[in-house]
Structure formats: C-alpha cells, structure tokens
Amino acid sequence: MRLAKYLAHAGVASRRAAEKLVAAGRVSVGGEVVTDPARDVDSGVRVDGELVEAEAREVWMVNKPAGVVSTAKDTHGRPVVVDMVQTSRRLYPVGRLDADTTGLILLTNDGELANALTHPRYEVPKVYRVEVTPPEISERQLRRMREGMELEDGLTAPAKARMVKPGTIEIQLREGRKRQVRRMVEATGHRVSSLRRISFGPLRLEGLGLGGVRRLSAAEVERLRRISSP
Ligand code: URA
C-alpha cells in the first residue's frame, strides 16, 4: 500500500496531512527515512520514531441532536459530533449535517470509505423528514422538487419528494449541497421548522433515539462498501 494511504488508514492523519509528514522527513520505513508518499509499504512504518500499527476500522451511526456540529473540531466551542462516541480511534464525520439538523450521521476512521460514500459518483441516497410551515404543500411544489429546481448554485438533480401528512414531507436526495433541503423547501415559499435525516444509503435510524450512538456490524459496513465501490 502507498505510504500516505497506509498512514491515513492507520488513523495517523488525513491523506493530505500524511503526505506533508512524509515530505517533512518525519516518516521512516524499515529504519530508513522515506520522503516519497507513494512508496509501497506494508509494515515497519514509524512517525517521529514511533511505530505505526495498522488500525482496525470502525464505523458508527449517530443520531445527532440539534446544536451539535458535524465537524471534527469547532472553533466556536460548540459540542462536536465525534465526541459523542466513546472510542480510542480518531473518527471523522462522513459528510455533514447542519448544526440545526438532527438525525443520522456516520463517523469512521476509514478515510477511504468516508470519501467514497460522499463522492458524487455513487449518488448515495439520503432521506430527510422535514416539518414545514405552512403545512399545506401542493403536488406542483412537490413535483418541482422531484424534477429538479433552480437554486443559486444551479439546477438540483431529480429527487423523491412526498407528503407524509400535512406539515411533514419526506425528501430523498442523491446529492449533498450545502443546506440543500432547506433551500429547496424555502424556494417553494415554505419555512423549515425542523429537519431530520432518517436514512443514509441502506441504513436507517430506526430504534436509535436522539443522541444515541451504535457501532455498525461488519455486515452493515460491507453493505456500505458495496454501494460505494466501482
Ligand atoms: N440539507 C440541509 O438543508 N441541511 C442538512 O443538514 C442536510 C441536508
């Protein structure tokens, strides 16, 4: 495996940061300093003299409450989603939810999987439950969401949209632009009073309550890999 990828897999740093560590001469392989991030390695890698062990992969599902940010760190001191999971691994969120959005977000130390799941090529479907006001939403407005609508950053891809009951709609997107659901709903003249993601690819929140976390099983992780590999 390429050296930078090995370091990223081991949870030492992101791929980009690993390349910088290598370029800075801080990484050795078999006792010899290596400055080529593409060097093929499988063991004996040290950073600043410390042996790097290949790290087991973990994927967690979190039901994020409002007010928690889905970055690895927050400069404003707000609670961060990665602190909701008790693990010795350094986890990263898979994509983002707005601070005021609740619901399903995945955390993992598997950078490759995280990148694949958020890559537009795989069009992983995500379902959102949206409480809107006023509660009436017309078939024409739903159709605009289904067919694609013009937002300030361009036309949205076809989506699924249905009214669950007055005041509640469900939208399935296969793309993930910033605040996309909110902007789509607002473009129909509605206000979003709450937004919750209830599914991500094959995974659903189901029994996991707000603020709950659980580690995915090997079978669930395998399903995620299958939907995000060529
Ligand atoms: N769309 C939004 O508007 N917000 C989110 O957090 C996710 C999707």
Tab-separated table of C-alpha atoms and ligand atoms in Angstrom:
chain	number	residue	atom	x	y	z
A	1	MET	CA	0.000	0.000	0.000
A	2	ARG	CA	1.192	3.535	-0.710
A	3	LEU	CA	2.845	5.122	2.316
A	4	ALA	CA	0.484	8.121	2.608
A	5	LYS	CA	-2.518	5.806	2.337
A	6	TYR	CA	-1.041	3.478	4.980
A	7	LEU	CA	-0.668	6.410	7.385
A	8	ALA	CA	-4.194	7.627	6.674
A	9	HIS	CA	-5.583	4.113	7.144
A	10	ALA	CA	-3.732	3.814	10.422
A	11	GLY	CA	-5.532	6.931	11.625
A	12	VAL	CA	-2.333	8.979	11.925
A	13	ALA	CA	-3.612	11.828	9.773
A	14	SER	CA	-5.665	12.578	6.694
A	15	ARG	CA	-4.101	11.536	3.374
A	16	ARG	CA	-3.077	15.136	2.627
A	17	ALA	CA	-1.574	15.671	6.099
A	18	ALA	CA	0.207	12.304	5.822
A	19	GLU	CA	1.866	13.453	2.592
A	20	LYS	CA	3.130	16.510	4.442
A	21	LEU	CA	4.527	14.366	7.275
A	22	VAL	CA	6.357	12.264	4.717
A	23	ALA	CA	7.681	15.309	2.830
A	24	ALA	CA	8.933	16.745	6.128
A	25	GLY	CA	11.147	13.682	6.617
A	26	ARG	CA	9.326	12.556	9.771
A	27	VAL	CA	8.475	9.094	8.449
A	28	SER	CA	10.771	6.094	8.240
A	29	VAL	CA	10.259	2.632	6.790
A	30	GLY	CA	12.459	-0.221	7.971
A	31	GLY	CA	14.681	2.328	9.721
A	32	GLU	CA	15.222	4.492	6.660
A	33	VAL	CA	13.683	7.950	6.196
A	34	VAL	CA	11.351	7.972	3.204
A	35	THR	CA	10.186	11.184	1.536
A	36	ASP	CA	8.151	9.606	-1.263
A	37	PRO	CA	4.480	9.323	-0.199
A	38	ALA	CA	3.906	6.782	-2.988
A	39	ARG	CA	6.448	4.265	-1.612
A	40	ASP	CA	4.890	0.805	-1.363
A	41	VAL	CA	4.855	-0.325	2.287
A	42	ASP	CA	3.182	-2.962	4.438
A	43	SER	CA	4.927	-2.698	7.841
A	44	GLY	CA	7.795	-1.146	9.762
A	45	VAL	CA	6.491	2.401	9.370
A	46	ARG	CA	7.451	4.910	12.065
A	47	VAL	CA	6.433	8.545	12.530
A	48	ASP	CA	8.902	10.523	14.644
A	49	GLY	CA	10.350	7.151	15.645
A	50	GLU	CA	7.005	5.703	16.874
A	51	LEU	CA	5.813	2.505	15.246
A	52	VAL	CA	2.513	2.891	13.407
A	53	GLU	CA	0.195	-0.059	13.881
A	54	ALA	CA	-2.434	-0.728	11.252
A	55	GLU	CA	-5.668	0.360	12.932
A	56	ALA	CA	-8.905	-1.568	12.979
A	57	ARG	CA	-11.706	0.151	11.066
A	58	GLU	CA	-14.793	1.355	12.884
A	59	VAL	CA	-17.998	2.857	11.554
A	60	TRP	CA	-20.549	4.346	13.927
A	61	MET	CA	-24.061	5.619	13.436
A	62	VAL	CA	-25.043	8.659	15.461
A	63	ASN	CA	-28.472	10.242	15.889
A	64	LYS	CA	-27.211	13.796	16.109
A	65	PRO	CA	-29.151	16.276	18.245
A	66	ALA	CA	-29.570	19.924	17.212
A	67	GLY	CA	-26.751	22.220	18.313
A	68	VAL	CA	-24.011	19.630	17.755
A	69	VAL	CA	-21.698	20.366	14.847
A	70	SER	CA	-20.646	17.647	12.437
A	71	THR	CA	-17.034	18.690	12.020
A	72	ALA	CA	-14.134	17.063	13.859
A	73	LYS	CA	-13.467	20.352	15.735
A	74	ASP	CA	-15.370	23.574	16.277
A	75	THR	CA	-13.683	26.940	16.566
A	76	HIS	CA	-16.661	28.390	18.469
A	77	GLY	CA	-16.519	25.820	21.267
A	78	ARG	CA	-19.812	24.119	20.314
A	79	PRO	CA	-20.217	20.379	21.029
A	80	VAL	CA	-18.879	18.223	18.189
A	81	VAL	CA	-20.380	15.004	16.932
A	82	VAL	CA	-17.160	12.970	17.191
A	83	ASP	CA	-17.175	13.486	20.975
A	84	MET	CA	-20.477	11.591	21.214
A	85	VAL	CA	-18.711	8.252	20.617
A	86	GLN	CA	-16.513	6.545	23.214
A	87	THR	CA	-13.600	5.064	21.300
A	88	SER	CA	-9.847	5.341	21.233
A	89	ARG	CA	-9.964	5.794	17.434
A	90	ARG	CA	-9.864	9.183	15.770
A	91	LEU	CA	-13.176	9.359	13.929
A	92	TYR	CA	-14.304	11.693	11.166
A	93	PRO	CA	-17.850	12.526	10.079
A	94	VAL	CA	-18.998	11.144	6.728
A	95	GLY	CA	-20.307	14.306	5.102
A	96	ARG	CA	-22.102	16.978	7.072
A	97	LEU	CA	-25.377	17.857	8.687
A	98	ASP	CA	-26.155	21.469	9.611
A	99	ALA	CA	-25.867	22.220	13.330
A	100	ASP	CA	-29.657	22.642	13.486
A	101	THR	CA	-30.357	19.402	11.558
A	102	THR	CA	-30.874	16.238	13.602
A	103	GLY	CA	-30.553	12.605	12.663
A	104	LEU	CA	-28.337	10.051	11.036
A	105	ILE	CA	-24.678	10.781	10.527
A	106	LEU	CA	-21.885	8.234	10.193
A	107	LEU	CA	-18.474	8.544	11.821
A	108	THR	CA	-15.478	6.473	10.843
A	109	ASN	CA	-11.702	6.219	10.935
A	110	ASP	CA	-11.790	4.720	7.427
A	111	GLY	CA	-10.929	7.709	5.243
A	112	GLU	CA	-11.308	5.740	2.024
A	113	LEU	CA	-14.827	4.653	2.863
A	114	ALA	CA	-15.792	8.160	4.003
A	115	ASN	CA	-14.544	9.652	0.743
A	116	ALA	CA	-16.307	7.060	-1.374
A	117	LEU	CA	-19.628	7.459	0.442
A	118	THR	CA	-19.619	11.208	-0.125
A	119	HIS	CA	-18.326	11.046	-3.709
A	120	PRO	CA	-20.985	12.326	-6.155
A	121	ARG	CA	-20.249	9.373	-8.478
A	122	TYR	CA	-22.015	6.882	-6.186
A	123	GLU	CA	-25.108	9.032	-5.622
A	124	VAL	CA	-25.784	7.514	-2.206
A	125	PRO	CA	-29.463	8.224	-1.380
A	126	LYS	CA	-30.242	10.114	1.821
A	127	VAL	CA	-33.763	10.606	3.161
A	128	TYR	CA	-34.862	13.657	5.143
A	129	ARG	CA	-38.039	14.265	7.137
A	130	VAL	CA	-38.948	17.928	7.015
A	131	GLU	CA	-41.535	19.771	9.112
A	132	VAL	CA	-42.748	22.744	7.103
A	133	THR	CA	-44.976	25.763	7.572
A	134	PRO	CA	-47.485	26.481	6.274
A	135	PRO	CA	-48.472	22.795	6.413
A	136	GLU	CA	-50.158	22.621	3.001
A	137	ILE	CA	-47.807	21.707	0.180
A	138	SER	CA	-49.152	21.291	-3.300
A	139	GLU	CA	-48.478	18.486	-5.769
A	140	ARG	CA	-46.987	21.115	-8.075
A	141	GLN	CA	-44.478	22.156	-5.414
A	142	LEU	CA	-43.523	18.528	-4.751
A	143	ARG	CA	-43.134	17.985	-8.489
A	144	ARG	CA	-40.677	20.894	-8.717
A	145	MET	CA	-38.525	19.150	-6.105
A	146	ARG	CA	-38.796	15.814	-7.923
A	147	GLU	CA	-37.945	17.187	-11.329
A	148	GLY	CA	-35.132	19.497	-10.252
A	149	MET	CA	-35.303	23.132	-9.279
A	150	GLU	CA	-33.138	26.132	-9.932
A	151	LEU	CA	-31.181	27.218	-6.855
A	152	GLU	CA	-28.472	29.862	-6.723
A	153	ASP	CA	-25.811	27.163	-7.293
A	154	GLY	CA	-27.638	25.588	-10.229
A	155	LEU	CA	-30.292	23.026	-11.020
A	156	THR	CA	-30.876	20.273	-8.456
A	157	ALA	CA	-30.804	16.633	-9.567
A	158	PRO	CA	-34.096	14.703	-9.683
A	159	ALA	CA	-35.207	13.793	-6.154
A	160	LYS	CA	-38.042	11.942	-4.497
A	161	ALA	CA	-40.499	14.058	-2.557
A	162	ARG	CA	-43.777	13.106	-0.916
A	163	MET	CA	-46.109	14.483	1.688
A	164	VAL	CA	-46.245	12.149	4.699
A	165	LYS	CA	-49.025	14.186	6.321
A	166	PRO	CA	-49.911	17.869	6.336
A	167	GLY	CA	-46.838	19.744	7.560
A	168	THR	CA	-44.434	16.816	7.057
A	169	ILE	CA	-42.639	15.917	3.867
A	170	GLU	CA	-40.007	13.338	3.044
A	171	ILE	CA	-37.293	14.142	0.525
A	172	GLN	CA	-34.717	11.728	-0.849
A	173	LEU	CA	-31.592	13.287	-2.362
A	174	ARG	CA	-28.666	11.645	-4.120
A	175	GLU	CA	-26.525	14.756	-3.923
A	176	GLY	CA	-25.471	16.848	-0.956
A	177	ARG	CA	-25.071	20.542	-1.500
A	178	LYS	CA	-24.854	22.962	1.382
A	179	ARG	CA	-28.232	23.378	3.124
A	180	GLN	CA	-29.842	21.847	0.077
A	181	VAL	CA	-33.061	20.559	1.625
A	182	ARG	CA	-33.672	23.847	3.416
A	183	ARG	CA	-33.053	25.826	0.241
A	184	MET	CA	-35.316	23.584	-1.843
A	185	VAL	CA	-38.152	23.852	0.648
A	186	GLU	CA	-37.697	27.596	1.070
A	187	ALA	CA	-37.774	28.018	-2.723
A	188	THR	CA	-41.362	26.714	-2.633
A	189	GLY	CA	-42.280	29.505	-0.200
A	190	HIS	CA	-42.278	27.306	2.942
A	191	ARG	CA	-40.345	27.604	6.161
A	192	VAL	CA	-38.481	24.610	7.593
A	193	SER	CA	-39.305	24.199	11.264
A	194	SER	CA	-37.272	21.022	11.677
A	195	LEU	CA	-35.098	18.795	9.537
A	196	ARG	CA	-34.048	15.248	10.369
A	197	ARG	CA	-32.107	12.731	8.296
A	198	ILE	CA	-33.664	9.313	8.711
A	199	SER	CA	-31.601	7.223	6.327
A	200	PHE	CA	-28.241	7.059	4.638
A	201	GLY	CA	-27.869	4.511	1.832
A	202	PRO	CA	-29.074	1.154	3.201
A	203	LEU	CA	-29.041	2.350	6.837
A	204	ARG	CA	-31.981	3.710	8.792
A	205	LEU	CA	-32.089	5.351	12.207
A	206	GLU	CA	-34.839	3.013	13.327
A	207	GLY	CA	-34.543	2.292	17.081
A	208	LEU	CA	-31.720	4.733	17.741
A	209	GLY	CA	-33.035	7.620	19.852
A	210	LEU	CA	-31.901	11.226	19.640
A	211	GLY	CA	-28.329	11.423	20.988
A	212	GLY	CA	-27.880	7.647	20.603
A	213	VAL	CA	-24.836	6.017	19.017
A	214	ARG	CA	-24.104	2.477	17.877
A	215	ARG	CA	-21.263	0.760	16.091
A	216	LEU	CA	-22.201	-0.753	12.740
A	217	SER	CA	-21.893	-4.503	12.304
A	218	ALA	CA	-19.436	-5.973	9.811
A	219	ALA	CA	-22.384	-6.825	7.532
A	220	GLU	CA	-23.611	-3.215	7.578
A	221	VAL	CA	-20.136	-1.898	6.795
A	222	GLU	CA	-19.896	-4.381	3.941
A	223	ARG	CA	-23.165	-3.059	2.517
A	224	LEU	CA	-21.756	0.481	2.650
A	225	ARG	CA	-18.630	-0.674	0.826
A	226	ARG	CA	-20.713	-2.366	-1.848
A	227	ILE	CA	-22.730	0.762	-2.665
A	228	SER	CA	-19.606	2.921	-2.863
A	229	SER	CA	-17.153	0.877	-4.881
A	230	PRO	CA	-16.677	0.767	-8.639
B	1	URA	N1	-29.920	19.585	3.705
B	1	URA	C1	-29.933	20.645	4.541
B	1	URA	O1	-30.503	21.671	4.227
B	1	URA	N2	-29.315	20.515	5.724
B	1	URA	C2	-28.693	19.395	6.125
B	1	URA	O2	-28.152	19.348	7.238
B	1	URA	C3	-28.698	18.311	5.248
B	1	URA	C4	-29.312	18.422	4.046
